[in-house]
mmCIF file of C-alpha atoms and ligand atoms in Angstrom:
data_model
loop_
_atom_site.group_PDB
_atom_site.id
_atom_site.type_symbol
_atom_site.label_atom_id
_atom_site.label_comp_id
_atom_site.label_asym_id
_atom_site.label_seq_id
_atom_site.Cartn_x
_atom_site.Cartn_y
_atom_site.Cartn_z
ATOM 1 C CA MET A 1 -18.094 30.871 -51.403
ATOM 2 C CA LEU A 2 -16.284 31.873 -48.210
ATOM 3 C CA LYS A 3 -14.456 35.180 -48.547
ATOM 4 C CA ARG A 4 -10.954 35.059 -47.068
ATOM 5 C CA ILE A 5 -10.417 38.571 -45.774
ATOM 6 C CA LEU A 6 -7.333 40.547 -44.778
ATOM 7 C CA LEU A 7 -8.317 43.758 -42.969
ATOM 8 C CA ASP A 8 -6.241 46.952 -42.815
ATOM 9 C CA THR A 9 -7.748 49.244 -40.214
ATOM 10 C CA ASP A 10 -7.355 52.146 -37.740
ATOM 11 C CA PRO A 11 -9.676 50.959 -34.910
ATOM 12 C CA GLY A 12 -11.505 53.388 -34.240
ATOM 13 C CA ILE A 13 -15.162 53.072 -33.306
ATOM 14 C CA ASP A 14 -16.646 52.280 -36.720
ATOM 15 C CA ASP A 15 -13.632 50.089 -37.525
ATOM 16 C CA SER A 16 -14.458 48.031 -34.429
ATOM 17 C CA LEU A 17 -18.039 47.634 -35.632
ATOM 18 C CA ALA A 18 -16.662 46.424 -38.982
ATOM 19 C CA ILE A 19 -14.521 43.828 -37.174
ATOM 20 C CA LEU A 20 -17.594 42.625 -35.240
ATOM 21 C CA LEU A 21 -19.620 42.475 -38.470
ATOM 22 C CA ALA A 22 -16.908 40.339 -40.106
ATOM 23 C CA LEU A 23 -16.942 37.984 -37.102
ATOM 24 C CA ALA A 24 -20.747 37.775 -37.229
ATOM 25 C CA SER A 25 -20.905 36.949 -40.934
ATOM 26 C CA HIS A 26 -20.777 33.329 -42.092
ATOM 27 C CA GLU A 27 -19.808 34.535 -45.574
ATOM 28 C CA ILE A 28 -16.465 35.758 -44.245
ATOM 29 C CA SER A 29 -13.275 34.227 -42.864
ATOM 30 C CA LEU A 30 -11.363 37.108 -41.255
ATOM 31 C CA GLU A 31 -7.797 35.814 -41.474
ATOM 32 C CA GLY A 32 -5.698 38.685 -40.174
ATOM 33 C CA ILE A 33 -5.649 42.366 -39.220
ATOM 34 C CA SER A 34 -2.963 44.957 -39.988
ATOM 35 C CA VAL A 35 -3.291 48.183 -38.014
ATOM 36 C CA VAL A 36 -2.486 51.678 -39.300
ATOM 37 C CA HIS A 37 -2.349 55.144 -37.704
ATOM 38 C CA GLY A 38 -5.478 57.263 -38.167
ATOM 39 C CA ASN A 39 -8.350 57.432 -35.716
ATOM 40 C CA CYS A 40 -5.734 56.803 -33.021
ATOM 41 C CA SER A 41 -2.064 55.836 -32.947
ATOM 42 C CA ALA A 42 -1.057 52.537 -34.537
ATOM 43 C CA ALA A 43 0.051 51.328 -31.100
ATOM 44 C CA GLN A 44 -3.325 52.133 -29.526
ATOM 45 C CA GLY A 45 -5.177 50.759 -32.546
ATOM 46 C CA THR A 46 -3.271 47.488 -32.201
ATOM 47 C CA VAL A 47 -4.375 47.156 -28.570
ATOM 48 C CA ASN A 48 -7.943 48.013 -29.603
ATOM 49 C CA ALA A 49 -8.002 45.396 -32.369
ATOM 50 C CA LEU A 50 -6.747 42.705 -29.970
ATOM 51 C CA SER A 51 -9.301 43.732 -27.321
ATOM 52 C CA VAL A 52 -12.239 43.761 -29.741
ATOM 53 C CA LEU A 53 -11.285 40.314 -31.083
ATOM 54 C CA GLU A 54 -11.097 38.977 -27.509
ATOM 55 C CA LEU A 55 -14.461 40.581 -26.680
ATOM 56 C CA ALA A 56 -15.968 38.464 -29.472
ATOM 57 C CA GLY A 57 -14.034 35.302 -28.651
ATOM 58 C CA ALA A 58 -11.852 35.601 -31.764
ATOM 59 C CA SER A 59 -8.382 35.969 -30.244
ATOM 60 C CA HIS A 60 -7.134 33.310 -32.699
ATOM 61 C CA ILE A 61 -7.112 35.979 -35.436
ATOM 62 C CA PRO A 62 -3.593 37.482 -35.722
ATOM 63 C CA VAL A 63 -3.024 41.236 -35.392
ATOM 64 C CA TYR A 64 -0.008 43.090 -36.831
ATOM 65 C CA LYS A 65 1.012 46.643 -36.047
ATOM 66 C CA GLY A 66 1.698 48.761 -39.146
ATOM 67 C CA CYS A 67 2.785 52.289 -39.871
ATOM 68 C CA ASP A 68 2.750 55.002 -37.231
ATOM 69 C CA LEU A 69 2.953 57.915 -39.673
ATOM 70 C CA PRO A 70 1.720 58.949 -43.146
ATOM 71 C CA LEU A 71 4.187 58.668 -46.055
ATOM 72 C CA VAL A 72 4.738 62.428 -46.360
ATOM 73 C CA GLN A 73 2.118 64.379 -44.389
ATOM 74 C CA PRO A 74 2.472 65.094 -40.649
ATOM 75 C CA SER A 75 0.556 62.795 -38.282
ATOM 76 C CA LEU A 76 -3.152 63.544 -37.879
ATOM 77 C CA LEU A 77 -5.197 61.552 -35.358
ATOM 78 C CA ALA A 78 -8.899 61.927 -34.461
ATOM 79 C CA PRO A 79 -9.419 61.935 -30.648
ATOM 80 C CA GLU A 80 -12.313 64.365 -31.019
ATOM 81 C CA THR A 81 -14.127 61.728 -33.112
ATOM 82 C CA HIS A 82 -13.098 58.442 -31.509
ATOM 83 C CA GLY A 83 -11.916 59.486 -28.019
ATOM 84 C CA ASP A 84 -8.449 59.296 -26.493
ATOM 85 C CA THR A 85 -8.448 55.480 -26.540
ATOM 86 C CA GLY A 86 -10.008 55.271 -30.015
ATOM 87 C CA LEU A 87 -13.067 53.408 -28.657
ATOM 88 C CA GLY A 88 -15.122 56.306 -27.316
ATOM 89 C CA TYR A 89 -16.559 55.626 -23.860
ATOM 90 C CA ALA A 90 -16.086 51.857 -24.167
ATOM 91 C CA LYS A 91 -13.804 50.223 -21.637
ATOM 92 C CA LEU A 92 -12.357 46.843 -22.660
ATOM 93 C CA PRO A 93 -9.932 44.711 -20.633
ATOM 94 C CA ALA A 94 -6.310 44.937 -21.759
ATOM 95 C CA PRO A 95 -5.765 42.189 -24.347
ATOM 96 C CA LEU A 96 -4.329 38.873 -23.112
ATOM 97 C CA SER A 97 -2.728 38.017 -26.475
ATOM 98 C CA PRO A 98 0.114 40.149 -27.913
ATOM 99 C CA PRO A 99 0.318 41.377 -31.506
ATOM 100 C CA LYS A 100 2.514 39.441 -33.944
ATOM 101 C CA VAL A 101 6.065 40.686 -34.400
ATOM 102 C CA GLN A 102 5.895 41.014 -38.196
ATOM 103 C CA LYS A 103 5.131 44.489 -39.562
ATOM 104 C CA GLY A 104 1.661 45.111 -41.030
ATOM 105 C CA SER A 105 2.812 45.750 -44.599
ATOM 106 C CA ASP A 106 5.045 42.645 -44.523
ATOM 107 C CA PHE A 107 2.089 40.591 -43.287
ATOM 108 C CA LEU A 108 -0.058 41.792 -46.180
ATOM 109 C CA ILE A 109 2.667 40.939 -48.715
ATOM 110 C CA GLU A 110 3.323 37.490 -47.233
ATOM 111 C CA GLN A 111 -0.352 36.540 -47.162
ATOM 112 C CA LEU A 112 -1.215 37.891 -50.608
ATOM 113 C CA MET A 113 1.824 36.260 -52.259
ATOM 114 C CA SER A 114 1.215 32.951 -50.451
ATOM 115 C CA ALA A 115 -2.163 32.457 -52.122
ATOM 116 C CA PRO A 116 -2.609 34.436 -55.338
ATOM 117 C CA GLY A 117 -6.254 35.075 -56.186
ATOM 118 C CA GLU A 118 -7.463 33.932 -52.771
ATOM 119 C CA PHE A 119 -7.636 36.999 -50.530
ATOM 120 C CA THR A 120 -10.015 39.932 -50.396
ATOM 121 C CA LEU A 121 -8.294 43.009 -48.952
ATOM 122 C CA VAL A 122 -10.525 45.385 -46.971
ATOM 123 C CA CYS A 123 -8.997 48.812 -46.232
ATOM 124 C CA ILE A 124 -10.860 51.026 -43.766
ATOM 125 C CA GLY A 125 -8.158 53.426 -42.583
ATOM 126 C CA PRO A 126 -5.488 55.619 -44.150
ATOM 127 C CA LEU A 127 -3.760 53.616 -46.899
ATOM 128 C CA THR A 128 -0.164 53.899 -45.630
ATOM 129 C CA ASN A 129 0.348 50.140 -44.987
ATOM 130 C CA VAL A 130 -1.152 49.160 -48.347
ATOM 131 C CA ALA A 131 0.866 51.751 -50.297
ATOM 132 C CA LEU A 132 4.085 50.572 -48.645
ATOM 133 C CA ALA A 133 3.210 46.957 -49.417
ATOM 134 C CA ILE A 134 2.675 47.840 -53.091
ATOM 135 C CA ARG A 135 6.025 49.626 -53.275
ATOM 136 C CA GLN A 136 7.824 46.746 -51.503
ATOM 137 C CA GLU A 137 6.186 44.000 -53.600
ATOM 138 C CA PRO A 138 4.369 45.299 -56.718
ATOM 139 C CA ARG A 139 3.196 41.766 -57.556
ATOM 140 C CA ILE A 140 0.531 41.978 -54.829
ATOM 141 C CA VAL A 141 -1.489 44.077 -57.273
ATOM 142 C CA GLU A 142 -2.034 40.950 -59.393
ATOM 143 C CA ALA A 143 -2.135 38.543 -56.440
ATOM 144 C CA VAL A 144 -5.002 40.187 -54.579
ATOM 145 C CA ARG A 145 -8.448 38.905 -55.569
ATOM 146 C CA GLU A 146 -10.304 42.182 -54.898
ATOM 147 C CA VAL A 147 -9.931 45.301 -52.753
ATOM 148 C CA PHE A 148 -12.647 47.164 -50.869
ATOM 149 C CA ILE A 149 -11.643 50.659 -49.696
ATOM 150 C CA MET A 150 -13.546 52.976 -47.369
ATOM 151 C CA GLY A 151 -12.446 56.443 -48.399
ATOM 152 C CA GLY A 152 -12.952 59.501 -50.501
ATOM 153 C CA ALA A 153 -15.812 61.893 -51.132
ATOM 154 C CA ILE A 154 -16.797 62.054 -54.799
ATOM 155 C CA ARG A 155 -19.814 64.356 -55.033
ATOM 156 C CA HIS A 156 -20.190 64.596 -51.237
ATOM 157 C CA GLU A 157 -18.503 67.219 -49.046
ATOM 158 C CA GLY A 158 -15.507 66.207 -46.990
ATOM 159 C CA ASN A 159 -15.647 65.241 -43.310
ATOM 160 C CA THR A 160 -12.128 66.418 -42.399
ATOM 161 C CA THR A 161 -11.750 69.445 -44.674
ATOM 162 C CA PRO A 162 -14.622 70.826 -46.732
ATOM 163 C CA LEU A 163 -13.179 68.894 -49.682
ATOM 164 C CA ALA A 164 -11.506 65.797 -48.223
ATOM 165 C CA GLU A 165 -12.501 62.627 -46.378
ATOM 166 C CA PHE A 166 -10.419 61.558 -43.358
ATOM 167 C CA ASN A 167 -8.647 58.425 -44.681
ATOM 168 C CA THR A 168 -7.566 60.151 -47.892
ATOM 169 C CA PHE A 169 -6.706 63.475 -46.209
ATOM 170 C CA VAL A 170 -4.533 61.839 -43.545
ATOM 171 C CA ASP A 171 -2.375 60.107 -46.190
ATOM 172 C CA PRO A 172 -3.209 61.413 -49.680
ATOM 173 C CA HIS A 173 0.114 60.167 -51.113
ATOM 174 C CA ALA A 174 -0.677 56.620 -50.008
ATOM 175 C CA ALA A 175 -4.182 56.921 -51.457
ATOM 176 C CA HIS A 176 -2.690 58.144 -54.756
ATOM 177 C CA ILE A 177 -0.368 55.122 -54.918
ATOM 178 C CA VAL A 178 -3.179 52.651 -54.194
ATOM 179 C CA TYR A 179 -5.787 54.304 -56.434
ATOM 180 C CA HIS A 180 -3.356 54.169 -59.403
ATOM 181 C CA SER A 181 -1.864 50.751 -58.619
ATOM 182 C CA GLY A 182 -4.132 48.721 -60.879
ATOM 183 C CA MET A 183 -5.605 46.791 -57.964
ATOM 184 C CA PRO A 184 -9.266 45.722 -58.540
ATOM 185 C CA ILE A 185 -10.796 48.376 -56.252
ATOM 186 C CA THR A 186 -14.348 48.958 -55.066
ATOM 187 C CA LEU A 187 -14.497 52.346 -53.327
ATOM 188 C CA THR A 188 -17.046 53.132 -50.589
ATOM 189 C CA PRO A 189 -16.972 56.956 -50.314
ATOM 190 C CA LEU A 190 -18.859 59.334 -48.028
ATOM 191 C CA ASP A 191 -21.415 59.622 -50.859
ATOM 192 C CA VAL A 192 -22.911 56.331 -49.599
ATOM 193 C CA THR A 193 -21.642 56.052 -46.030
ATOM 194 C CA TYR A 194 -23.285 59.318 -44.959
ATOM 195 C CA ASP A 195 -26.659 57.747 -45.729
ATOM 196 C CA CYS A 196 -25.834 54.946 -43.262
ATOM 197 C CA VAL A 197 -26.615 56.491 -39.879
ATOM 198 C CA LEU A 198 -26.914 54.283 -36.777
ATOM 199 C CA LEU A 199 -29.631 55.812 -34.578
ATOM 200 C CA LYS A 200 -30.088 55.844 -30.815
ATOM 201 C CA GLU A 201 -33.143 53.584 -31.221
ATOM 202 C CA ASP A 202 -31.031 51.098 -33.174
ATOM 203 C CA VAL A 203 -28.623 50.868 -30.231
ATOM 204 C CA GLU A 204 -31.541 50.587 -27.778
ATOM 205 C CA ARG A 205 -32.740 47.603 -29.819
ATOM 206 C CA LEU A 206 -29.326 45.937 -29.418
ATOM 207 C CA LEU A 207 -29.325 46.637 -25.666
ATOM 208 C CA LYS A 208 -32.389 44.408 -25.313
ATOM 209 C CA ILE A 209 -29.761 41.668 -25.403
ATOM 210 C CA ASP A 210 -27.697 41.858 -22.218
ATOM 211 C CA SER A 211 -24.180 41.174 -23.514
ATOM 212 C CA PRO A 212 -20.655 42.616 -23.257
ATOM 213 C CA ILE A 213 -20.866 43.075 -27.030
ATOM 214 C CA THR A 214 -24.008 45.190 -26.970
ATOM 215 C CA THR A 215 -22.632 47.150 -24.014
ATOM 216 C CA PHE A 216 -19.443 47.809 -26.006
ATOM 217 C CA ILE A 217 -21.388 48.970 -29.064
ATOM 218 C CA ALA A 218 -23.532 51.294 -26.920
ATOM 219 C CA ASP A 219 -20.569 52.820 -25.051
ATOM 220 C CA ALA A 220 -18.453 53.255 -28.184
ATOM 221 C CA THR A 221 -21.225 54.734 -30.328
ATOM 222 C CA ARG A 222 -22.474 57.056 -27.560
ATOM 223 C CA PHE A 223 -19.198 59.012 -27.887
ATOM 224 C CA TYR A 224 -19.395 58.812 -31.710
ATOM 225 C CA MET A 225 -22.980 60.168 -31.681
ATOM 226 C CA GLU A 226 -21.970 63.069 -29.454
ATOM 227 C CA PHE A 227 -19.238 63.934 -32.007
ATOM 228 C CA HIS A 228 -21.669 63.771 -34.949
ATOM 229 C CA ASP A 229 -24.163 65.959 -33.112
ATOM 230 C CA GLU A 230 -21.631 68.576 -32.000
ATOM 231 C CA TYR A 231 -19.558 68.792 -35.204
ATOM 232 C CA GLN A 232 -22.037 67.959 -37.968
ATOM 233 C CA SER A 233 -25.532 68.272 -36.403
ATOM 234 C CA ILE A 234 -26.220 64.640 -37.306
ATOM 235 C CA GLU A 235 -28.578 62.658 -35.040
ATOM 236 C CA GLY A 236 -26.884 59.283 -34.718
ATOM 237 C CA CYS A 237 -23.505 58.215 -36.101
ATOM 238 C CA VAL A 238 -22.256 57.414 -39.591
ATOM 239 C CA ILE A 239 -20.953 53.837 -39.704
ATOM 240 C CA ASN A 240 -18.620 54.065 -42.707
ATOM 241 C CA ASP A 241 -16.491 50.968 -42.133
ATOM 242 C CA PRO A 242 -19.205 48.369 -41.501
ATOM 243 C CA LEU A 243 -20.819 49.319 -44.834
ATOM 244 C CA THR A 244 -17.497 48.679 -46.583
ATOM 245 C CA MET A 245 -17.222 45.285 -44.873
ATOM 246 C CA ALA A 246 -20.839 44.439 -45.760
ATOM 247 C CA LEU A 247 -20.218 45.065 -49.474
ATOM 248 C CA THR A 248 -17.747 42.147 -49.543
ATOM 249 C CA PHE A 249 -20.690 39.756 -49.138
ATOM 250 C CA ALA A 250 -23.764 41.887 -49.906
ATOM 251 C CA PRO A 251 -22.742 43.976 -52.924
ATOM 252 C CA ASP A 252 -26.357 44.571 -53.948
ATOM 253 C CA LEU A 253 -26.750 47.006 -51.070
ATOM 254 C CA CYS A 254 -25.163 49.589 -53.379
ATOM 255 C CA SER A 255 -25.164 50.621 -57.016
ATOM 256 C CA TYR A 256 -21.811 51.334 -58.649
ATOM 257 C CA GLN A 257 -20.089 53.065 -61.541
ATOM 258 C CA GLU A 258 -16.744 52.193 -63.124
ATOM 259 C CA VAL A 259 -14.897 55.526 -63.322
ATOM 260 C CA TYR A 260 -11.464 57.162 -63.267
ATOM 261 C CA VAL A 261 -10.803 58.582 -59.795
ATOM 262 C CA ASP A 262 -7.810 60.690 -58.744
ATOM 263 C CA VAL A 263 -6.549 62.226 -55.486
ATOM 264 C CA ASP A 264 -5.428 65.862 -55.239
ATOM 265 C CA LEU A 265 -1.814 66.156 -54.023
ATOM 266 C CA SER A 266 -1.434 69.850 -54.828
ATOM 267 C CA GLY A 267 -1.109 70.739 -51.170
ATOM 268 C CA GLY A 268 -3.600 73.567 -51.173
ATOM 269 C CA VAL A 269 -7.140 73.790 -49.833
ATOM 270 C CA SER A 270 -8.162 70.727 -51.847
ATOM 271 C CA MET A 271 -5.372 68.445 -50.587
ATOM 272 C CA GLY A 272 -6.694 64.867 -50.388
ATOM 273 C CA ASN A 273 -9.796 65.681 -52.421
ATOM 274 C CA THR A 274 -10.971 62.687 -54.474
ATOM 275 C CA PHE A 275 -12.644 63.415 -57.768
ATOM 276 C CA ALA A 276 -14.179 61.220 -60.499
ATOM 277 C CA ASP A 277 -13.953 61.821 -64.267
ATOM 278 C CA PHE A 278 -17.603 61.016 -65.042
ATOM 279 C CA TYR A 279 -17.436 62.668 -68.499
ATOM 280 C CA ARG A 280 -14.117 60.969 -69.430
ATOM 281 C CA MET A 281 -12.388 64.342 -69.991
ATOM 282 C CA THR A 282 -8.976 62.943 -69.029
ATOM 283 C CA LYS A 283 -9.347 60.075 -71.528
ATOM 284 C CA LYS A 284 -7.954 57.858 -68.767
ATOM 285 C CA PRO A 285 -9.501 54.413 -68.231
ATOM 286 C CA ALA A 286 -11.582 53.704 -65.144
ATOM 287 C CA ASN A 287 -9.353 52.644 -62.231
ATOM 288 C CA MET A 288 -12.100 51.561 -59.834
ATOM 289 C CA LYS A 289 -15.750 50.810 -59.159
ATOM 290 C CA VAL A 290 -17.352 53.493 -56.980
ATOM 291 C CA ALA A 291 -20.451 52.921 -54.842
ATOM 292 C CA LEU A 292 -22.741 55.876 -55.534
ATOM 293 C CA SER A 293 -26.073 54.891 -53.959
ATOM 294 C CA VAL A 294 -27.021 52.596 -51.076
ATOM 295 C CA LYS A 295 -30.088 50.913 -49.588
ATOM 296 C CA ALA A 296 -29.162 52.463 -46.242
ATOM 297 C CA ARG A 297 -31.826 51.050 -43.936
ATOM 298 C CA ASP A 298 -31.474 47.612 -45.515
ATOM 299 C CA PHE A 299 -27.792 47.793 -44.553
ATOM 300 C CA ILE A 300 -28.523 49.038 -41.018
ATOM 301 C CA GLU A 301 -31.030 46.203 -40.561
ATOM 302 C CA LEU A 302 -28.451 43.667 -41.763
ATOM 303 C CA PHE A 303 -25.895 45.141 -39.343
ATOM 304 C CA LEU A 304 -28.325 45.038 -36.395
ATOM 305 C CA GLN A 305 -29.383 41.445 -37.099
ATOM 306 C CA ARG A 306 -25.746 40.333 -37.295
ATOM 307 C CA MET A 307 -24.879 42.140 -34.030
ATOM 308 C CA GLU A 308 -27.891 40.520 -32.312
ATOM 309 C CA LYS A 309 -26.750 37.110 -33.571
ATOM 310 C CA LEU A 310 -23.154 37.704 -32.406
ATOM 311 C CA ALA A 311 -24.281 38.890 -28.958
ATOM 312 C CA ARG A 312 -26.584 35.891 -28.455
ATOM 313 C CA GLU A 313 -23.915 33.405 -29.628
ATOM 314 C CA SER A 314 -21.321 35.054 -27.385
ATOM 315 C CA ASN A 315 -23.668 34.755 -24.371
ATOM 316 C CA VAL A 316 -24.197 31.063 -25.076
ATOM 317 C CA LEU A 317 -20.467 30.388 -25.358
ATOM 318 C CA SER A 318 -19.704 32.269 -22.138
ATOM 319 C CA SER A 319 -22.537 30.634 -20.131
ATOM 320 C CA PRO A 320 -21.452 27.897 -17.613
ATOM 321 C CA GLN A 321 -23.173 25.192 -19.645
ATOM 322 C CA GLY A 322 -21.774 26.701 -22.859
ATOM 323 C CA THR A 323 -24.995 25.450 -24.400
HETATM 324 O O1 RIB B 1 -13.899 59.203 -43.039
HETATM 325 C C1 RIB B 1 -14.314 58.054 -42.342
HETATM 326 C C2 RIB B 1 -13.188 57.096 -42.210
HETATM 327 O O2 RIB B 1 -12.114 57.686 -41.467
HETATM 328 C C3 RIB B 1 -13.584 55.841 -41.410
HETATM 329 O O3 RIB B 1 -12.817 54.761 -41.840
HETATM 330 C C4 RIB B 1 -13.214 56.229 -40.010
HETATM 331 O O4 RIB B 1 -12.967 55.089 -39.183
HETATM 332 C C5 RIB B 1 -11.929 56.984 -40.238
HETATM 333 O O5 RIB B 1 -10.871 56.035 -40.371
HETATM 334 CA CA1 CA B 2 -11.485 53.560 -40.174
#
């Protein structure tokens, strides 16, 4: 059954790969993108989303700019990780189509309330837009079919502080609202994404296809790999967001546990830390399904095959014969 997806994102290098994976996957109908601050500003992320969609011939998909700032915390962007433009070394033409006028959180509310039970919400940035949408229209909690969130670090160390993952650290108050909303959440934390490392040889395989798409992936991930090497001594780059997108149609890539998860708002060294009550000490019911192990190379292979397919199809469509 085709999954109708609404994507909330801070594109961002791995966000862009998640967008391309959605476009390459016949199981998915990507029906709109709301952009949030995070890897780069919401304004820059909106331009990036439009440009990546046009790169893949998908400019029919609407893009909506969302929140520029976290709910309470000061702004925190990630130029050291994603570059000043948010797309690393990649250079894309300025988008021809403009974003929609409606605000991101209003777009999410309108879509979810227009078709209860129909939409899958995929959240791969800080959760500011989604938290605002819940506060504006609490009924979206029942209307959404399912929610996939990239965020958190359960047993794994943080990637932004020693205890916190970027999306939850940037807006922990928004994460707290969403995690306790009652939405049917599947969480993809660093515990599984840090096993999913795209290697230089994986990118070299993609470059065997001469395409603007493979060139984009190579230029964007080259910056991302330099960051992972310099800051975390990782050879390659962790592609968090594409794994989250893949789980919407290939859930068997991971194993899961239903568990109560909370977000630390105490404001100290553990601000934004996400922790799971595996031994049910709080007596609180599970509020989400957490991915705790992953068939990492099976996922990378799926991602590479879908990128190869997208690049080949894009070449055919852009050739003079279009055949
Ligand atoms: O911690 C990784 C997450 O933060 C990813 O979604 C990445 O794009 C950034 O948003
Ligand atoms: Ca992201």
